mmCIF file of C-alpha atoms in Angstrom:
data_model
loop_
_atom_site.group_PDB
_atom_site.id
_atom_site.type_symbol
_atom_site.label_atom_id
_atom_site.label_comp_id
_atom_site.label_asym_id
_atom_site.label_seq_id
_atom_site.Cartn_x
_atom_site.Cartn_y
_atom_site.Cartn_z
ATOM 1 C CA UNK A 23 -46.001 -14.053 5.492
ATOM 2 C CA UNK A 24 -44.356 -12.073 2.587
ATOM 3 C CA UNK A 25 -40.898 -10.689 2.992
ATOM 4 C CA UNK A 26 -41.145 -6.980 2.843
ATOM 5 C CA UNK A 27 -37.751 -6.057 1.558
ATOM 6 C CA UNK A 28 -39.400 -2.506 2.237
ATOM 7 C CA UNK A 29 -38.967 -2.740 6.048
ATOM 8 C CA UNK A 30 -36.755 -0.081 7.388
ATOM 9 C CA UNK A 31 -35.901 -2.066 10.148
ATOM 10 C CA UNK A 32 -35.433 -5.899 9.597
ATOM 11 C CA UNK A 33 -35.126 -8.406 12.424
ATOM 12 C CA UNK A 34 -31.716 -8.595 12.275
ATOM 13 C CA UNK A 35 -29.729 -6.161 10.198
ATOM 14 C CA UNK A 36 -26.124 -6.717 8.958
ATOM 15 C CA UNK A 37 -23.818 -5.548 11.559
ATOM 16 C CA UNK A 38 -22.107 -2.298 9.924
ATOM 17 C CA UNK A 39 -18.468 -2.222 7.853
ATOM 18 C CA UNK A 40 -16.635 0.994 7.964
ATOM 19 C CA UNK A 41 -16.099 1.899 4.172
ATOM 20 C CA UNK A 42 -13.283 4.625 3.215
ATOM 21 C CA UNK A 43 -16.545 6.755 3.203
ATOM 22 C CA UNK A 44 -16.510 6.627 6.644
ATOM 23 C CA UNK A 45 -13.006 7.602 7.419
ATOM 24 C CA UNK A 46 -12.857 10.453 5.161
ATOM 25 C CA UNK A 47 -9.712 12.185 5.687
ATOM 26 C CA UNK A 48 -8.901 15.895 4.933
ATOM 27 C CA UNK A 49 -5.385 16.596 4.146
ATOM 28 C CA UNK A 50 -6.190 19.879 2.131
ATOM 29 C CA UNK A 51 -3.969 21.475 5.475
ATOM 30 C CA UNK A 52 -0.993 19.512 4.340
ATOM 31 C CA UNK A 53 1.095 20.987 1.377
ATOM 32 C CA UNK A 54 0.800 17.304 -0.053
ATOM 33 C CA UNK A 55 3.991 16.721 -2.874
ATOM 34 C CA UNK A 56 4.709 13.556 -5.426
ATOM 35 C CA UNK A 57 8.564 13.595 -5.471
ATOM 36 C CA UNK A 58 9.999 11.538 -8.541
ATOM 37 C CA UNK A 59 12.237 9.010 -7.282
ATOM 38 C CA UNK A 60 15.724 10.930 -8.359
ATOM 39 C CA UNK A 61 14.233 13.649 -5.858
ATOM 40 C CA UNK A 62 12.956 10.880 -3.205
ATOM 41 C CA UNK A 63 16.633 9.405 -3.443
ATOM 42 C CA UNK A 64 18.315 12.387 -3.026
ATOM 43 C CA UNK A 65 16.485 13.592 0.433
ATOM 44 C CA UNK A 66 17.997 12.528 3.595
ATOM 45 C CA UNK A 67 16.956 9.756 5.175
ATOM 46 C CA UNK A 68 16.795 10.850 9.085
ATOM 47 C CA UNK A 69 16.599 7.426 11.442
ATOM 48 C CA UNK A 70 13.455 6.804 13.872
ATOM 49 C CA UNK A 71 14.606 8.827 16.107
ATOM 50 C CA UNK A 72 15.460 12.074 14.571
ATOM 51 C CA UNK A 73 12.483 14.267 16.041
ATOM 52 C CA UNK A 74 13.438 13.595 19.167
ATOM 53 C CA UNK A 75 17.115 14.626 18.702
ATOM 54 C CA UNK A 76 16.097 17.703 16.590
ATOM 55 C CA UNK A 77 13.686 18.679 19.951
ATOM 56 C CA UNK A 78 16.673 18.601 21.888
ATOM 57 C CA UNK A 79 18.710 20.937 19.999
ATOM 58 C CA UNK A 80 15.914 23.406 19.593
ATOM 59 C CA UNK A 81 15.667 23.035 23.291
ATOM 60 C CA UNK A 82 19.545 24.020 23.485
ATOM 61 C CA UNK A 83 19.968 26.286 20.112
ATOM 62 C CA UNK A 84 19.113 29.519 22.189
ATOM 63 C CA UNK A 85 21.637 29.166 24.429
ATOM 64 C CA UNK A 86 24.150 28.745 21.706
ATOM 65 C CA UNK A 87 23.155 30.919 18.695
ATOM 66 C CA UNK A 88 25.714 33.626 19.115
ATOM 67 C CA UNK A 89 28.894 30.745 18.740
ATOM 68 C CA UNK A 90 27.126 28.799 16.326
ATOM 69 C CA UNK A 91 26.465 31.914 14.347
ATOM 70 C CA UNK A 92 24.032 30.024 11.894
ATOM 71 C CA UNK A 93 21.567 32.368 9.759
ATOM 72 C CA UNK A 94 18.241 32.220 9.645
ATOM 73 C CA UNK A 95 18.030 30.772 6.580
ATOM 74 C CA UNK A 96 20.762 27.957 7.874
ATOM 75 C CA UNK A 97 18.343 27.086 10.501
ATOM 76 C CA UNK A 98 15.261 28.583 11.424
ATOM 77 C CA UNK A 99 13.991 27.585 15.247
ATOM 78 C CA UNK A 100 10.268 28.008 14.418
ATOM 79 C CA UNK A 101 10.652 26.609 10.663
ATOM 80 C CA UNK A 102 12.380 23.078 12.321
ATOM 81 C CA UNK A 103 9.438 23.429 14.912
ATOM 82 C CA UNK A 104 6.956 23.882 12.321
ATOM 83 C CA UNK A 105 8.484 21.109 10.171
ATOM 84 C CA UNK A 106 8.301 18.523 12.974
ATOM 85 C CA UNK A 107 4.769 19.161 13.534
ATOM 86 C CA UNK A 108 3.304 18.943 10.296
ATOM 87 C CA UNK A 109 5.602 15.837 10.273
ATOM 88 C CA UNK A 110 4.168 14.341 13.197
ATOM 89 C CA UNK A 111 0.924 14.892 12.130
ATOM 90 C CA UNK A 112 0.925 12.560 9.310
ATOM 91 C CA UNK A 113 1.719 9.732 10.973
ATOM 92 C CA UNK A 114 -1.715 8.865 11.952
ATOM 93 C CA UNK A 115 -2.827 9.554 7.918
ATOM 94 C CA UNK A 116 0.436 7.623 6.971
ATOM 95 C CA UNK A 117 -0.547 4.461 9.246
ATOM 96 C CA UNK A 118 -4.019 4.269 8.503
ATOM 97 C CA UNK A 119 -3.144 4.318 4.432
ATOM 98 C CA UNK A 120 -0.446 2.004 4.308
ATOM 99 C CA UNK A 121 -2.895 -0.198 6.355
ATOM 100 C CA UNK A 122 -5.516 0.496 3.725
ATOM 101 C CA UNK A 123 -2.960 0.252 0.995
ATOM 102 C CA UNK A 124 -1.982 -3.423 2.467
ATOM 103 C CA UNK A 125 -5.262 -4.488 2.387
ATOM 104 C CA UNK A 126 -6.269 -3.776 -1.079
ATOM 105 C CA UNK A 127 -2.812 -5.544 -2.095
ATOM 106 C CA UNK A 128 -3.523 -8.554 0.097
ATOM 107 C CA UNK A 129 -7.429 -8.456 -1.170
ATOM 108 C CA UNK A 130 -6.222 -8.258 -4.540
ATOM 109 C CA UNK A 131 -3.843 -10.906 -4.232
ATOM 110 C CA UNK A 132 -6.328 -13.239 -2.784
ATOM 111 C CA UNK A 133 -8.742 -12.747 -5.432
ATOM 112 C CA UNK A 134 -5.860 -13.579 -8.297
ATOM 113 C CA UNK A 135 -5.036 -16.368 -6.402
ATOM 114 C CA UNK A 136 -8.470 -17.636 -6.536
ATOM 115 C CA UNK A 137 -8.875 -16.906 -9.850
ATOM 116 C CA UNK A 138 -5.473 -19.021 -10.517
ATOM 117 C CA UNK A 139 -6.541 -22.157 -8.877
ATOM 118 C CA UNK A 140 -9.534 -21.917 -10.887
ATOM 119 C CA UNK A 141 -7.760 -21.562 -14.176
ATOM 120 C CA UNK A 142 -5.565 -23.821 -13.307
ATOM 121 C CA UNK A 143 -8.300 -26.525 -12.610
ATOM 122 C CA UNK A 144 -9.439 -26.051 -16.405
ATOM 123 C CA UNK A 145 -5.894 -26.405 -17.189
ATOM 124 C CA UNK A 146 -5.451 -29.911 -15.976
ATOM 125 C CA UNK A 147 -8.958 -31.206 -16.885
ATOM 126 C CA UNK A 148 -8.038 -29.858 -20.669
ATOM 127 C CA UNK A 149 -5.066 -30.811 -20.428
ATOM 128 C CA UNK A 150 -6.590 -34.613 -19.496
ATOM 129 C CA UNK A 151 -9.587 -34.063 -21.807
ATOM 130 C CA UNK A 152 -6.968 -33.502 -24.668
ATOM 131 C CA UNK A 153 -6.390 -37.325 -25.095
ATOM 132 C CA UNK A 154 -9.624 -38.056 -26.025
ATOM 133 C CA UNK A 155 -10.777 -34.797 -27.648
ATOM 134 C CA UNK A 156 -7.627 -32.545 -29.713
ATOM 135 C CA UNK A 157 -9.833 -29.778 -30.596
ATOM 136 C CA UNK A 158 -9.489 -28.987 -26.268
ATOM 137 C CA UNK A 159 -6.064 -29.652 -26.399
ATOM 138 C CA UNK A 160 -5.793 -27.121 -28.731
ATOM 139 C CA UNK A 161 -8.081 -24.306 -27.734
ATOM 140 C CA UNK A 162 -6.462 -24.715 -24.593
ATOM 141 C CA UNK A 163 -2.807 -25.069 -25.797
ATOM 142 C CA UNK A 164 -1.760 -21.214 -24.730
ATOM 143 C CA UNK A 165 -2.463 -22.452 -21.306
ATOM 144 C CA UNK A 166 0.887 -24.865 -21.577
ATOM 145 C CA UNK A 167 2.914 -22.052 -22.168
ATOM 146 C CA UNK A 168 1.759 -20.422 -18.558
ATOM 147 C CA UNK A 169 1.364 -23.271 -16.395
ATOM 148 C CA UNK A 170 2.853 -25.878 -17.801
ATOM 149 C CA UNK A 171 7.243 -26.723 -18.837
ATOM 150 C CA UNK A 172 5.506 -27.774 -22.271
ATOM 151 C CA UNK A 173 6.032 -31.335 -24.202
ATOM 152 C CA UNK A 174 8.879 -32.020 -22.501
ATOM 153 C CA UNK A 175 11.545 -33.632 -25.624
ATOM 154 C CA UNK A 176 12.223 -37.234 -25.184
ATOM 155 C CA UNK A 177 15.902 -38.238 -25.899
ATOM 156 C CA UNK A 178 16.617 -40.640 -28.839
ATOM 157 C CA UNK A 179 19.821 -42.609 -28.694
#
Protein backbone atom coordinates (compact mmCIF):
# COMPACT_ATOMS: atom_id res chain seq x y z
CA UNK A 1 0.00 0.00 0.00
CA UNK A 2 1.07 3.58 -1.03
CA UNK A 3 2.26 6.00 1.57
CA UNK A 4 -0.17 8.82 1.69
CA UNK A 5 2.00 11.62 2.89
CA UNK A 6 -1.60 13.32 2.76
CA UNK A 7 -2.82 11.58 5.97
CA UNK A 8 -3.64 14.00 8.66
CA UNK A 9 -3.04 11.59 11.13
CA UNK A 10 -0.08 9.10 10.59
CA UNK A 11 0.47 6.01 12.72
CA UNK A 12 2.85 7.45 14.71
CA UNK A 13 3.50 11.15 14.58
CA UNK A 14 6.72 12.90 15.80
CA UNK A 15 6.34 13.63 19.37
CA UNK A 16 6.11 17.64 19.50
CA UNK A 17 9.31 20.26 20.16
CA UNK A 18 8.42 23.51 21.71
CA UNK A 19 9.84 26.18 19.19
CA UNK A 20 10.35 29.96 20.48
CA UNK A 21 6.91 30.16 18.67
CA UNK A 22 5.53 28.50 21.35
CA UNK A 23 6.84 30.46 24.23
CA UNK A 24 6.12 33.75 22.86
CA UNK A 25 6.83 36.24 25.40
CA UNK A 26 5.35 39.81 25.70
CA UNK A 27 7.52 42.27 27.34
CA UNK A 28 5.80 45.36 25.62
CA UNK A 29 4.79 46.05 29.76
CA UNK A 30 8.43 46.38 30.52
CA UNK A 31 10.14 49.80 29.67
CA UNK A 32 12.88 47.48 28.00
CA UNK A 33 16.53 49.74 27.73
CA UNK A 34 20.09 48.79 25.87
CA UNK A 35 22.57 50.55 28.23
CA UNK A 36 26.12 51.01 26.52
CA UNK A 37 28.61 49.48 28.63
CA UNK A 38 30.12 53.00 30.16
CA UNK A 39 26.36 53.29 31.46
CA UNK A 40 26.14 49.38 32.44
CA UNK A 41 29.54 49.98 34.38
CA UNK A 42 28.57 52.83 36.06
CA UNK A 43 25.13 51.37 37.74
CA UNK A 44 25.41 49.77 41.02
CA UNK A 45 25.80 46.45 41.32
CA UNK A 46 23.31 45.44 44.37
CA UNK A 47 24.32 41.63 45.72
CA UNK A 48 21.63 38.65 45.59
CA UNK A 49 20.14 39.69 48.25
CA UNK A 50 19.31 43.28 47.93
CA UNK A 51 15.37 42.97 47.44
CA UNK A 52 15.06 41.45 50.40
CA UNK A 53 16.98 44.09 52.43
CA UNK A 54 15.30 46.97 50.47
CA UNK A 55 11.68 45.12 51.68
CA UNK A 56 12.82 45.50 55.04
CA UNK A 57 13.48 49.06 55.08
CA UNK A 58 10.30 49.91 53.28
CA UNK A 59 8.77 47.82 55.96
CA UNK A 60 10.57 50.22 58.62
CA UNK A 61 10.88 53.69 56.50
CA UNK A 62 7.39 54.85 57.91
CA UNK A 63 8.27 54.68 61.18
CA UNK A 64 11.34 56.71 60.59
CA UNK A 65 10.63 59.32 57.85
CA UNK A 66 10.40 62.35 60.05
CA UNK A 67 14.43 61.72 61.43
CA UNK A 68 15.56 60.54 58.26
CA UNK A 69 14.02 63.55 56.63
CA UNK A 70 14.70 62.14 53.02
CA UNK A 71 12.56 63.82 50.07
CA UNK A 72 10.56 62.28 47.90
CA UNK A 73 12.66 62.48 45.24
CA UNK A 74 15.63 60.93 47.65
CA UNK A 75 13.48 57.98 48.10
CA UNK A 76 10.15 57.34 47.06
CA UNK A 77 8.31 54.26 49.14
CA UNK A 78 6.00 53.31 46.22
CA UNK A 79 8.75 54.12 43.40
CA UNK A 80 11.37 51.41 45.40
CA UNK A 81 8.13 49.19 45.62
CA UNK A 82 7.36 49.62 42.11
CA UNK A 83 11.02 49.15 41.11
CA UNK A 84 11.32 45.79 42.90
CA UNK A 85 8.40 44.46 41.21
CA UNK A 86 8.99 45.12 37.76
CA UNK A 87 12.44 43.76 38.85
CA UNK A 88 11.19 40.63 40.08
CA UNK A 89 9.21 40.11 37.29
CA UNK A 90 11.90 39.60 34.86
CA UNK A 91 13.47 37.01 36.35
CA UNK A 92 11.37 34.37 34.89
CA UNK A 93 11.97 36.25 31.14
CA UNK A 94 15.70 36.65 32.23
CA UNK A 95 16.07 32.74 33.06
CA UNK A 96 14.27 31.39 30.31
CA UNK A 97 16.57 33.68 27.69
CA UNK A 98 19.82 33.15 29.03
CA UNK A 99 18.74 29.43 28.88
CA UNK A 100 17.75 30.00 25.28
CA UNK A 101 20.73 32.20 24.72
CA UNK A 102 23.04 29.13 26.09
CA UNK A 103 21.63 26.89 23.88
CA UNK A 104 22.03 28.57 20.64
CA UNK A 105 25.81 29.21 21.81
CA UNK A 106 26.30 25.57 22.76
CA UNK A 107 24.26 24.49 19.36
CA UNK A 108 26.38 26.72 17.51
CA UNK A 109 29.44 25.60 18.96
CA UNK A 110 28.68 22.04 18.30
CA UNK A 111 27.96 22.55 14.79
CA UNK A 112 31.58 24.51 14.27
CA UNK A 113 33.05 21.86 15.97
CA UNK A 114 31.69 19.41 13.60
CA UNK A 115 32.40 21.31 10.85
CA UNK A 116 36.22 21.50 12.23
CA UNK A 117 36.79 17.86 12.51
CA UNK A 118 35.58 17.64 9.12
CA UNK A 119 37.92 20.20 7.70
CA UNK A 120 40.39 19.04 9.51
CA UNK A 121 40.02 15.42 8.07
CA UNK A 122 40.63 17.02 4.46
CA UNK A 123 43.48 18.68 6.02
CA UNK A 124 45.45 15.62 6.88
CA UNK A 125 44.39 13.48 3.86
CA UNK A 126 45.77 16.66 1.63
CA UNK A 127 48.19 17.13 3.57
CA UNK A 128 49.19 13.10 2.95
CA UNK A 129 47.91 13.25 -0.65
CA UNK A 130 50.49 16.16 -1.19
CA UNK A 131 53.45 13.66 -1.55
CA UNK A 132 52.23 12.09 -4.36
CA UNK A 133 50.13 14.83 -6.00
CA UNK A 134 51.64 18.91 -5.42
CA UNK A 135 48.86 20.46 -7.19
CA UNK A 136 46.71 19.25 -3.53
CA UNK A 137 49.40 20.31 -1.57
CA UNK A 138 48.99 23.45 -2.96
CA UNK A 139 45.31 24.15 -3.31
CA UNK A 140 45.25 23.11 0.09
CA UNK A 141 48.36 25.02 1.39
CA UNK A 142 46.14 27.96 3.27
CA UNK A 143 44.99 25.13 5.36
CA UNK A 144 48.79 24.88 6.98
CA UNK A 145 48.58 28.22 8.07
CA UNK A 146 45.25 27.31 10.33
CA UNK A 147 45.85 23.95 11.47
CA UNK A 148 49.06 23.25 11.03
CA UNK A 149 52.87 25.02 12.87
CA UNK A 150 53.90 25.01 9.01
CA UNK A 151 57.32 23.39 7.47
CA UNK A 152 58.85 23.35 10.49
CA UNK A 153 62.94 24.72 9.56
CA UNK A 154 65.45 22.04 9.95
CA UNK A 155 68.77 23.23 11.57
CA UNK A 156 72.01 23.04 9.49
CA UNK A 157 75.26 22.88 11.39
Amino acid sequence: MPDNSNNPNPPNPPPHVPTLADKQIDLSHFDLMDLDADETRSLPKPKTEFPEAARQVLGLYPDFSDKLKLTEEEFDPDKVTEQLALAEQLVPYAEWLERRAEQVRETRMFHLADAYRAVLRVYHRADAAAAFDPQVGHAFAFLSDYFGAGKKKSKKD
